[in-house]
Coordinates of C-alpha atoms in Angstrom, one line a residue:
Chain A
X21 CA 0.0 0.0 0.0
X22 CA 1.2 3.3 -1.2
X23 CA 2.1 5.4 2.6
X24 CA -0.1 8.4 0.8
X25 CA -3.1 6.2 1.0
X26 CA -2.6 4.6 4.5
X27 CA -5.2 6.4 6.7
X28 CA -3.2 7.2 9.5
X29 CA -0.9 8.8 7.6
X30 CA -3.2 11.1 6.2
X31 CA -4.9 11.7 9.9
X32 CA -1.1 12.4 11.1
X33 CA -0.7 14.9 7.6
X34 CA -4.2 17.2 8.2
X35 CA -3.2 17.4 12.3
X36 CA 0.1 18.8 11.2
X37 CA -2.0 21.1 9.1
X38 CA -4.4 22.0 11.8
X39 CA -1.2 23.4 13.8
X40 CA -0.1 25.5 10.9
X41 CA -3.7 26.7 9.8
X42 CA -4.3 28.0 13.4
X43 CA -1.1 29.6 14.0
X44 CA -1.1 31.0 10.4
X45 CA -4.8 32.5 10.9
X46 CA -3.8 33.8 14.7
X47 CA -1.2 35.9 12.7
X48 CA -3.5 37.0 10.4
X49 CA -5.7 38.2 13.3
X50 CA -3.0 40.6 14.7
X51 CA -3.9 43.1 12.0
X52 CA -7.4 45.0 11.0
X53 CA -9.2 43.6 7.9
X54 CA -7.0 46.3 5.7
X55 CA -9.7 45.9 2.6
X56 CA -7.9 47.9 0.8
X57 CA -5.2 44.9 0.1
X58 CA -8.3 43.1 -1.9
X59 CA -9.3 45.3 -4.2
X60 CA -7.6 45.6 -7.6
X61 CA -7.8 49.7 -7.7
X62 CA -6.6 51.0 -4.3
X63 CA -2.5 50.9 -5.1
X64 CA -0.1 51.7 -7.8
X65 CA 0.7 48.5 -8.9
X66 CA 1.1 49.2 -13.0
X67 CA 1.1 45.9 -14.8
X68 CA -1.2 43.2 -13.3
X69 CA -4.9 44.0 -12.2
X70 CA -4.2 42.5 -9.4
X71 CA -4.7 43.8 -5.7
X72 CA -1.8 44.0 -3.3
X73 CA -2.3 40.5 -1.6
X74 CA -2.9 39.3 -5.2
X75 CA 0.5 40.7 -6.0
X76 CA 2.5 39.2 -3.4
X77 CA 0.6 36.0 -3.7
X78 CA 1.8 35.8 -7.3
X79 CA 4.9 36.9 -6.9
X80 CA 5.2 33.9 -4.0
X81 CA 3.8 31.4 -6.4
X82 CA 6.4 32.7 -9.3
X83 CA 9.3 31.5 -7.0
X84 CA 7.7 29.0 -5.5
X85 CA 7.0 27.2 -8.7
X86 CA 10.6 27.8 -9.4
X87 CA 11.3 25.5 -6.8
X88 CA 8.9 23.0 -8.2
X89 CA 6.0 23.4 -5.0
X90 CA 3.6 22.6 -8.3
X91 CA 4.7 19.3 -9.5
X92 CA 3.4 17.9 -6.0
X93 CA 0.6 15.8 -6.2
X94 CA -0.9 18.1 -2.9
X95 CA 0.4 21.7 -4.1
X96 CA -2.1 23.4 -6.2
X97 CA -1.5 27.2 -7.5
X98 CA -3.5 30.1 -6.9
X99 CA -2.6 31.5 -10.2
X100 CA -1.8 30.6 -14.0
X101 CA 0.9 31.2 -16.2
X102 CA 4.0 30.8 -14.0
X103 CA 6.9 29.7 -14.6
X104 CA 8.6 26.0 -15.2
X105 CA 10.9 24.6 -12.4
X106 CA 14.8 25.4 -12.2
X107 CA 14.9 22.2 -10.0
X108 CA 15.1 19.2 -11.9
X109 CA 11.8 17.8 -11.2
X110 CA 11.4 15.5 -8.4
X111 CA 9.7 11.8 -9.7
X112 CA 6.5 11.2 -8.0
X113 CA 6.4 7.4 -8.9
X114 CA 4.4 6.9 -5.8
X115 CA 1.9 9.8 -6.7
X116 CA -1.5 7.5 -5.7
X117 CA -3.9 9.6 -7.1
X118 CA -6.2 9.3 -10.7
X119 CA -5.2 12.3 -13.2
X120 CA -7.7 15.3 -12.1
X121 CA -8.1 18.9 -12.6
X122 CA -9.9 19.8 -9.6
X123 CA -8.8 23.1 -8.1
X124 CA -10.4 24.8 -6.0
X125 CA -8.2 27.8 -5.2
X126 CA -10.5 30.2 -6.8
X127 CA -13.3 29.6 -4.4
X128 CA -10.9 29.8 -1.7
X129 CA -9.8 32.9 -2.3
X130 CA -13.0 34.4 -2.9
X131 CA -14.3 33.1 0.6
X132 CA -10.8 33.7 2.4
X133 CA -10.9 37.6 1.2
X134 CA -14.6 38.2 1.7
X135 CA -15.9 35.7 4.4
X136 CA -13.0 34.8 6.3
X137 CA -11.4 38.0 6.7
X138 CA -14.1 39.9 7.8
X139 CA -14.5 36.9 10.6
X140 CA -11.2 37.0 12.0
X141 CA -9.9 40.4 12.0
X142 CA -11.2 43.7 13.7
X143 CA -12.8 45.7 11.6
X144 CA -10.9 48.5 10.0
X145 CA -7.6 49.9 8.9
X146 CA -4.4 50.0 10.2
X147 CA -1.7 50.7 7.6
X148 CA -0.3 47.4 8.0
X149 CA -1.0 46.4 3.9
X150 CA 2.6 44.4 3.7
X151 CA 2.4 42.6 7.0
X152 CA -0.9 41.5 6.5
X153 CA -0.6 40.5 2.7
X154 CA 2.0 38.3 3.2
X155 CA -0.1 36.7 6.5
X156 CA -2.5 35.8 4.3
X157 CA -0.5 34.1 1.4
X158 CA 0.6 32.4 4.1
X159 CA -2.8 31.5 5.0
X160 CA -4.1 31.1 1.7
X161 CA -1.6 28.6 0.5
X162 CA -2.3 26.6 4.1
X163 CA -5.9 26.4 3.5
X164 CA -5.1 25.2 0.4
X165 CA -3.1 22.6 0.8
X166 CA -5.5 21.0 3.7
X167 CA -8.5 21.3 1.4
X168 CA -7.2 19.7 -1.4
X169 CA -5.7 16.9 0.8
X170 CA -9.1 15.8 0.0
X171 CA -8.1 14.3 -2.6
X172 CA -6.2 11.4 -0.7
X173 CA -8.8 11.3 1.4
X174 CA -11.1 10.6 -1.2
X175 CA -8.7 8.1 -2.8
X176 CA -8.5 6.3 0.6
X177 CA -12.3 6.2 1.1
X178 CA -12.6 4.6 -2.6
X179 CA -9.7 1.9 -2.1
X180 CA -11.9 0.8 1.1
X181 CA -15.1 0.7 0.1
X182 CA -15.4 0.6 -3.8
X183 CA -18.4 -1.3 -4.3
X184 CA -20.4 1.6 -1.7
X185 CA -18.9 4.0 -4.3
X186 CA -19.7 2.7 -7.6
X187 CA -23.5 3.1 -7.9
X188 CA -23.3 6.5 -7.2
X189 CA -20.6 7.5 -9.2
X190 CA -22.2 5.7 -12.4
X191 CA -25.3 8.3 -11.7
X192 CA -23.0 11.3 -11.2
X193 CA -25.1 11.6 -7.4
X194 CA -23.3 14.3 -5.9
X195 CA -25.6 13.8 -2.4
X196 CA -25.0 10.5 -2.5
X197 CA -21.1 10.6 -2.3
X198 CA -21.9 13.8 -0.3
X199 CA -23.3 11.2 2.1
X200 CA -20.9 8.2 1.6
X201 CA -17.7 10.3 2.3
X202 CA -19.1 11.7 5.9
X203 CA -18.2 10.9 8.5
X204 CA -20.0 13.3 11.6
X205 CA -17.9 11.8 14.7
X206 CA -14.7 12.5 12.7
X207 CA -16.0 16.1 11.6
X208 CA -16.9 16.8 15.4
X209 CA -13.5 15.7 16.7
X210 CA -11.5 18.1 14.6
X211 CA -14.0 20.6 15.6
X212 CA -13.4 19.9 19.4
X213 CA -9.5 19.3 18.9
X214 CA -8.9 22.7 16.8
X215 CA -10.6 24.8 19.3
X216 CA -8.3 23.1 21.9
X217 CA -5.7 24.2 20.1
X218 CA -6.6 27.3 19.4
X219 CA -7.0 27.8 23.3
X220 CA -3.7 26.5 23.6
X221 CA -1.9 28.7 20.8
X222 CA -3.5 31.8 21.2
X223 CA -2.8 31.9 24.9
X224 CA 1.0 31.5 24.2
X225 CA 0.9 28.1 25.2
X226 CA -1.4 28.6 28.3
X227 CA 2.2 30.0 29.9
X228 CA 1.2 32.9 31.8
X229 CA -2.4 34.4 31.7
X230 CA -3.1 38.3 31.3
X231 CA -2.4 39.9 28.1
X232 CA 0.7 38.1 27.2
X233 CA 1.0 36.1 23.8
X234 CA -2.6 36.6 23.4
X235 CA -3.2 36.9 20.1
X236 CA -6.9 38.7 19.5
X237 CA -8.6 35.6 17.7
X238 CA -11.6 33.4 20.0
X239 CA -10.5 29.8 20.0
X240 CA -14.6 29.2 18.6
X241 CA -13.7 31.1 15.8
X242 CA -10.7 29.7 14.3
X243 CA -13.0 26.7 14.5
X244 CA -16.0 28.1 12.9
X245 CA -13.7 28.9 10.0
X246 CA -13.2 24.9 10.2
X247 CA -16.3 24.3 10.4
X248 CA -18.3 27.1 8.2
X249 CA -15.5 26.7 5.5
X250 CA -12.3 24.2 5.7
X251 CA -14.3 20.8 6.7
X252 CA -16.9 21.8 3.5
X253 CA -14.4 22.6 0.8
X254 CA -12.3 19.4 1.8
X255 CA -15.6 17.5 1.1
X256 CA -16.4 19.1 -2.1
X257 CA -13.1 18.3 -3.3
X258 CA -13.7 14.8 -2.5
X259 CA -16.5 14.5 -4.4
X260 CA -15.1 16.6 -7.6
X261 CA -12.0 14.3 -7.3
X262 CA -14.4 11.0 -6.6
X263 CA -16.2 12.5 -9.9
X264 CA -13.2 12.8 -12.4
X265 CA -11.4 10.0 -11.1
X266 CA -13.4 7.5 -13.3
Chain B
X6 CA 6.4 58.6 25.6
X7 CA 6.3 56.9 22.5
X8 CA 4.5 53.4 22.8
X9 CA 7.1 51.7 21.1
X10 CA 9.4 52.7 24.2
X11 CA 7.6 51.4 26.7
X12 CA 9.0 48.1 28.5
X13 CA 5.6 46.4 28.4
X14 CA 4.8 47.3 24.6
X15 CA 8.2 45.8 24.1
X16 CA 8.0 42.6 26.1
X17 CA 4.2 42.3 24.3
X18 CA 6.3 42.4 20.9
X19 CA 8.7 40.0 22.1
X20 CA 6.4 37.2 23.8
X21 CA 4.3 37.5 20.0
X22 CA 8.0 36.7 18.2
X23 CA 8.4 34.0 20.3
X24 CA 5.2 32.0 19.2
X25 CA 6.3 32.7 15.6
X26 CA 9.5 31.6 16.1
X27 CA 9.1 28.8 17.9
X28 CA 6.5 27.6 15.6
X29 CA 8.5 28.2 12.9
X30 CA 11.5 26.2 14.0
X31 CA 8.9 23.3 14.8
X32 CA 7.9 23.8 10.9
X33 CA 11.2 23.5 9.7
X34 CA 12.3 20.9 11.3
X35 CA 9.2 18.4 9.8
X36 CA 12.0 18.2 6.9
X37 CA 15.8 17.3 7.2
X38 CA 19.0 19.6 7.0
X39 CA 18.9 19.4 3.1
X40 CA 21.9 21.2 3.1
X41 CA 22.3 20.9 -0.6
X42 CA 20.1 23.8 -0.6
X43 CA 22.5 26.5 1.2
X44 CA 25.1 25.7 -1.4
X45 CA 25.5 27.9 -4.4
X46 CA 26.9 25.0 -6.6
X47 CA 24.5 22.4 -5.8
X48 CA 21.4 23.8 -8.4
X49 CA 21.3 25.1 -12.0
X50 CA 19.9 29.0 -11.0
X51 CA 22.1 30.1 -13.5
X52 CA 22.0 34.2 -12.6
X53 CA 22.7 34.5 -9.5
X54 CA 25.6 33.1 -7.3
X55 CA 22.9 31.9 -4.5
X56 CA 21.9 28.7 -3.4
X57 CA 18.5 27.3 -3.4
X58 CA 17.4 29.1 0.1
X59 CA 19.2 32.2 -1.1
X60 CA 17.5 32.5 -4.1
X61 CA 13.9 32.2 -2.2
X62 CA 15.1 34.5 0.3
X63 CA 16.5 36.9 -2.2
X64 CA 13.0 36.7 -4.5
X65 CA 11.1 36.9 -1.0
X66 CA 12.5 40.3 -0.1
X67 CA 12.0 41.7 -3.8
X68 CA 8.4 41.5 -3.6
X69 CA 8.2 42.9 0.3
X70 CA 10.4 45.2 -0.1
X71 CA 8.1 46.3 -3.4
X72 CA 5.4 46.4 -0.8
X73 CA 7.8 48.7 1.9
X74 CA 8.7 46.1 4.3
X75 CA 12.0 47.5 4.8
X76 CA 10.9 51.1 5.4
X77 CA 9.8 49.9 8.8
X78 CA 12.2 50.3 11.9
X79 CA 11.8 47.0 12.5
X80 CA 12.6 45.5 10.1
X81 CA 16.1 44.8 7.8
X82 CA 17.1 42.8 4.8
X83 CA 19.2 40.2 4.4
X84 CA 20.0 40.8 0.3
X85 CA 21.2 44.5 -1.1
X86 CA 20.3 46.1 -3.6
X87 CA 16.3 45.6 -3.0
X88 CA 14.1 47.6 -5.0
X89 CA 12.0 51.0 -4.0
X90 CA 8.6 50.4 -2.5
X91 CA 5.7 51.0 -4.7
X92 CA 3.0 51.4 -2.4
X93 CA 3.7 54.9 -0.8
X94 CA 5.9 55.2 2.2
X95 CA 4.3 55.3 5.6
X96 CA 5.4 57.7 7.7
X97 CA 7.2 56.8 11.0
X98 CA 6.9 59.7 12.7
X99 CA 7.1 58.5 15.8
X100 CA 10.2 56.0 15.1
X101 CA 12.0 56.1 17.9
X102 CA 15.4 54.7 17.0
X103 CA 18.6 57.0 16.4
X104 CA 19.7 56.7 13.0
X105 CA 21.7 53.8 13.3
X106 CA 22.9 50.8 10.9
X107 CA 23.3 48.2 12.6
X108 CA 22.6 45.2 10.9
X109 CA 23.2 41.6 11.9
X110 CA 21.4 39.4 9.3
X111 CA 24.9 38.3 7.6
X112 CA 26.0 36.8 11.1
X113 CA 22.1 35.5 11.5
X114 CA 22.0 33.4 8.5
X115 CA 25.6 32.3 8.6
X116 CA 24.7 30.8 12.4
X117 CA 21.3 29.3 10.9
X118 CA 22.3 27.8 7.9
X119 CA 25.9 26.0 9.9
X120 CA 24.5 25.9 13.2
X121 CA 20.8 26.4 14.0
X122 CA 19.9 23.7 11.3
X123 CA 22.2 21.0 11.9
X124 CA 20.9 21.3 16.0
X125 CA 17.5 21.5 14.9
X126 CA 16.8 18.9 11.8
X127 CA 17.5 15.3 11.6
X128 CA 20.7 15.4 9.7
X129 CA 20.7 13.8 5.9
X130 CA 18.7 14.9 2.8
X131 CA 15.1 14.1 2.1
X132 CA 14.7 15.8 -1.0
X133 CA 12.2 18.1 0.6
X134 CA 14.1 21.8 -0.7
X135 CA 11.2 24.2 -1.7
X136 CA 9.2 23.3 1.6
X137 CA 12.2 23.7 3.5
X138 CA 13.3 26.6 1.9
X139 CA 9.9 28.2 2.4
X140 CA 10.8 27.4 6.1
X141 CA 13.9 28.6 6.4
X142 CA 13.0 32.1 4.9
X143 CA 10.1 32.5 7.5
X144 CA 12.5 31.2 10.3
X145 CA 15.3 33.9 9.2
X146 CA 12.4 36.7 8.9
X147 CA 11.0 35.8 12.2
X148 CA 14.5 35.7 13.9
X149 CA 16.3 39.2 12.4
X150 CA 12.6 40.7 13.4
X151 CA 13.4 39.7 17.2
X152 CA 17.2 39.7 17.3
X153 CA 16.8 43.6 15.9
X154 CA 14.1 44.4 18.3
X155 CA 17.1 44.5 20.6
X156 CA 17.6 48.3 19.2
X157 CA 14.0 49.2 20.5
X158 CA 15.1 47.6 24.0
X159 CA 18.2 49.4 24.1
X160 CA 17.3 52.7 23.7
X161 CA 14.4 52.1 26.1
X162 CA 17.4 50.7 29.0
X163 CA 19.2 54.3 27.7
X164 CA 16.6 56.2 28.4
X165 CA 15.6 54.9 31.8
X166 CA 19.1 54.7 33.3
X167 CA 21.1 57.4 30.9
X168 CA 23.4 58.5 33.8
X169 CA 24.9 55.0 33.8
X170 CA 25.6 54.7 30.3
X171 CA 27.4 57.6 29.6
X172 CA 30.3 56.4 31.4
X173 CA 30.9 53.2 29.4
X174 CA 29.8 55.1 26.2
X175 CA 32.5 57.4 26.5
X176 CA 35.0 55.2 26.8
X177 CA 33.5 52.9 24.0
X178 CA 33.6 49.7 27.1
X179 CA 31.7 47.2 25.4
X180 CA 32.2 44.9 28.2
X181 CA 30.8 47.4 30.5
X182 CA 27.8 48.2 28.0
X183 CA 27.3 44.0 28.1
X184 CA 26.8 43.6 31.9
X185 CA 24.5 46.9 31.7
X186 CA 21.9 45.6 29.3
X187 CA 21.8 41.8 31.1
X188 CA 18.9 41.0 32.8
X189 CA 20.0 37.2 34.1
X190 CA 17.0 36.9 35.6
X191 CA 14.3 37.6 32.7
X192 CA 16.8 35.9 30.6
X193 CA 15.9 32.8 32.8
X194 CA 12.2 33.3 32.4
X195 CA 12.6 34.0 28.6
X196 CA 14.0 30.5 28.6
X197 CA 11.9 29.0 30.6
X198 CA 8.6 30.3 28.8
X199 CA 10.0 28.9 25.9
X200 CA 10.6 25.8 26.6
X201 CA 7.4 25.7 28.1
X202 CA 5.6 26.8 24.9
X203 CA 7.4 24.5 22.7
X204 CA 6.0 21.7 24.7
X205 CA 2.4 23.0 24.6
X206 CA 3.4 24.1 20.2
X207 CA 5.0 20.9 19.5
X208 CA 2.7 18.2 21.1
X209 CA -0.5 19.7 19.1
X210 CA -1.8 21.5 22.1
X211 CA -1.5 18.7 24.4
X212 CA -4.8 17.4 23.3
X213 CA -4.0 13.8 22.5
X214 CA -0.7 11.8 23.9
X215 CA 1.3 10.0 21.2
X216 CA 2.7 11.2 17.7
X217 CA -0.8 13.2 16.7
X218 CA 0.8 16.7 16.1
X219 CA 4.5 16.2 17.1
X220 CA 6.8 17.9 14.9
X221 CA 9.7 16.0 16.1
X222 CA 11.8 18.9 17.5
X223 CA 12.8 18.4 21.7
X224 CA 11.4 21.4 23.6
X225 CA 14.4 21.6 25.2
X226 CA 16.3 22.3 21.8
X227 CA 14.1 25.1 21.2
X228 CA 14.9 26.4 24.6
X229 CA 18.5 26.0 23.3
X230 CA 18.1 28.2 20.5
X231 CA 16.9 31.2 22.4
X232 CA 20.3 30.7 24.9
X233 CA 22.7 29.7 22.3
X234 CA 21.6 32.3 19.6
X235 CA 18.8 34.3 20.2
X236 CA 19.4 35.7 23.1
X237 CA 23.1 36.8 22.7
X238 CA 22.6 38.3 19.5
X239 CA 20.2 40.7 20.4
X240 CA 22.5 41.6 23.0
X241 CA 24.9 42.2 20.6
X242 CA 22.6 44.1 18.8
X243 CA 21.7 46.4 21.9
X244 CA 25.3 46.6 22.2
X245 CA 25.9 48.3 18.8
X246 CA 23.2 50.6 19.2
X247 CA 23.8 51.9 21.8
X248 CA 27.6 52.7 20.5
X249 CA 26.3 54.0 16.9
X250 CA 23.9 55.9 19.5
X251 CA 25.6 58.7 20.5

C-alpha cells in the first residue's frame, strides 16, 4: 500500500496542518481587515490587475514554482501562467492519485478575502498592507493545501469501500457521495481538537495568563472557519476528485 | 512617551515573536537539514551566485520590499540592492530609533544555515528543498525581526538609566555596555517560557498523547536556541546601538 493512501498517515498529515492553519490564521488576526489589500484599484501597482495580496501572492507562487511546490501531487497554484521549475523535477512514482483537474483555489480565495477575513480580523484599517498580505498568502496557500488533501482522502475512502462508491458515481449523485464520504464523529472531533488548540496557541501556550502572547482571535472562531468553510471545501473536493477520477 | 518605548509594549512584541519563532523552527524541522540547498553550486539557477534558500530568500524580499517592508524600523534585509517600494511610504513619525545601521542578518544566517539547522533537523537529505526553503525564509524573517528588536530595548534601558551609560559610552567599554543591558533573571524566564511553549506548540496542544501533532523537534532544543543564539545576538545588537547611538 502506497504510505499516501494509509489512513493514519493522512490523519497524522491534516493534524500537522491543523497546527499551521491556526497559528497562520492567529497571525493574520493581529492586524485590522485592511480591505484595501483586496481590491484591484486601491494601489499603484502598473502591470497586473491584481490587488496587493494578489501581487504578493503571485509573486510567492512565481518563486515557488521555481522550486517546483507545483509538480506535487498536494500543491495546487492560486494562479496561472507561471513559470517552469529550475529544480530538476522530483519523480512522483508513488503519486496515488487518478489524473484530475480539480482546483479549488478560486473559491478559496473568494471566501478567504470576503468571508474569512471579515470573521477573523477587527474591523478596519491600520496601515499594515505588507504585514498583513503576506499573513494571508501564508494563509491562503495553508488552506489550500489541507483542502485539497481531499483528494487522498477521497482516494483512501474509494480503495476501502469501492463497491459503496460505484453506484453513485455511475449516476453522477453528488448527495449520494456527499453522504458516503461523511463521516459526523470524525468532523466533530476536529472541531473539538482545533478549538483546543486554538485555546492552547492563542494563549502563548497557556504560559502565563493576562495579556501576554494573546493573540486577538476566539479559539470558537478559528473553528467556525473549520467548520463554516475548511471541513466543506475538503468535502467538495472529494466528491469533484471521486467524480473525475473515473 | 512613544508606545514603542515602553517596557511592556516591548515585552508584548517580544512574547508575539516568540510563538512565531518557535512555531517556525517546529515547521522547519518536519524536513531534514537538506543542506544541498544552502550551497550555491548544488542547483542550476544560472544568474545569480545563491543557493536554493538564497535564491527564495533573495525573491522573497523583492516582492516585500516592493510592498515597503524595509521602510519599517523593525525590520532589515538580508540581500542588497532591493528595490523602491511602490505602495507609498508610511510615515514613522514617531520612530523612535537614532539613526543607526546596525545590521546583523549576515552573522544570522551564517549561524542558521551551519549551526541552528544542523541542532535543529535530523541530519541527511530528504529531497524536501522548496518546503524547506519556504521554512527557512520564515524562520530567518522571524528571527532578524526579534534579534533587531534589541535596538527598541536598548534605547528604552538608555533612556531609563542614561546616567549609567554615559560612562561606558564614552570610553567605547563594550564589556561594560554588556553587563548593563543583562537582565539574568528575565533571561531565565525567557528561557523558561519557551521551553514551556514549545512543549504545549510541538505536542498539538496537548490534546491527545502519542505522535498526533508532534513535529519532532525536543522542547528543550528550542529552549537551546533562544540561549545559544537568540538571546546573545540581540545583545549584541543592543550593544551596537547603543555605541552607533551617541
Amino acid at each position: 500500500m502506497n504510505p499516501q493512501l494509509l489512513l493514519n498517515n493522512i490523519r497524522g498529515v491534516l493534524t500537522r496542518l491543523e497546527d499551521s492553519i491556526i497559528f497562520a490564521l492567529l497571525e493574520r488576526a493581529q492586524f485590522k481587515c485592511n480591505q484595501k489589500i483586496y481590491q484591484p484599484a486601491c494601489w499603484p501597482e502598473p502591470e497586473s490587475r491584481e490587488s496587493i495580496m494578489g501581487f504578493l501572492l503571485r509573486e510567492t507562487e512565481k518563486s515557488h514554482a521555481l522550486l517546483r511546490r507545483y509538480t506535487s501531487p498536494d500543491e495546487h497554484p492560486f494562479c496561472q501562467g507561471l513559470p517552469a521549475p529550475i529544480l530538476p523535477e522530483l519523480r512522483f512514482d508513488e503519486n496515488p492519485l487518478r489524473p484530475n483537474q480539480v482546483n479549488l483555489n478560486h473559491t478559496i480565495r473568494s471566501l478567504y478575502e470576503e468571508r474569512i477575513i471579515p470573521f477573523i480580523c477587527q474591523p478596519g484599517d491600520d496601515s499594515q498592507y505588507g504585514s498583513s498580505a503576506v499573513c494571508d498568502v501564508h494563509c491562503l496557500q495553508t488552506l489550500s493545501r489541507r483542502i485539497h488533501y481531499g483528494k487522498f482522502v477521497a482516494e483512501c475512502k474509494y480503495r476501502d469501500e469501492t463497491d459503496a462508491f460505484l453506484e453513485p458515481l455511475q449516476r453522477g449523485d453528488r448527495e449520494a457521495l456527499h453522504r458516503l464520504i461523511t463521516d459526523e464523529r470524525t468532523e466533530q472531533q476536529v472541531l473539538q481538537r482545533v478549538k483546543r488548540k486554538a485555546v492552547s496557541y492563542g494563549g502563548g501556550g497557556k504560559v502565563s495568563p493576562g495579556s501576554e502572547g494573546s493573540l486577538g482571535i476566539e479559539p470558537e472562531k478559528v473553528a467556525e472557519v473549520y467548520r463554516q468553510w475548511i471541513i466543506p471545501l475538503t468535502k467538495q473536493v472529494e466528491v469533484l476528485y471521486l467524480l473525475q477520477r473515473q
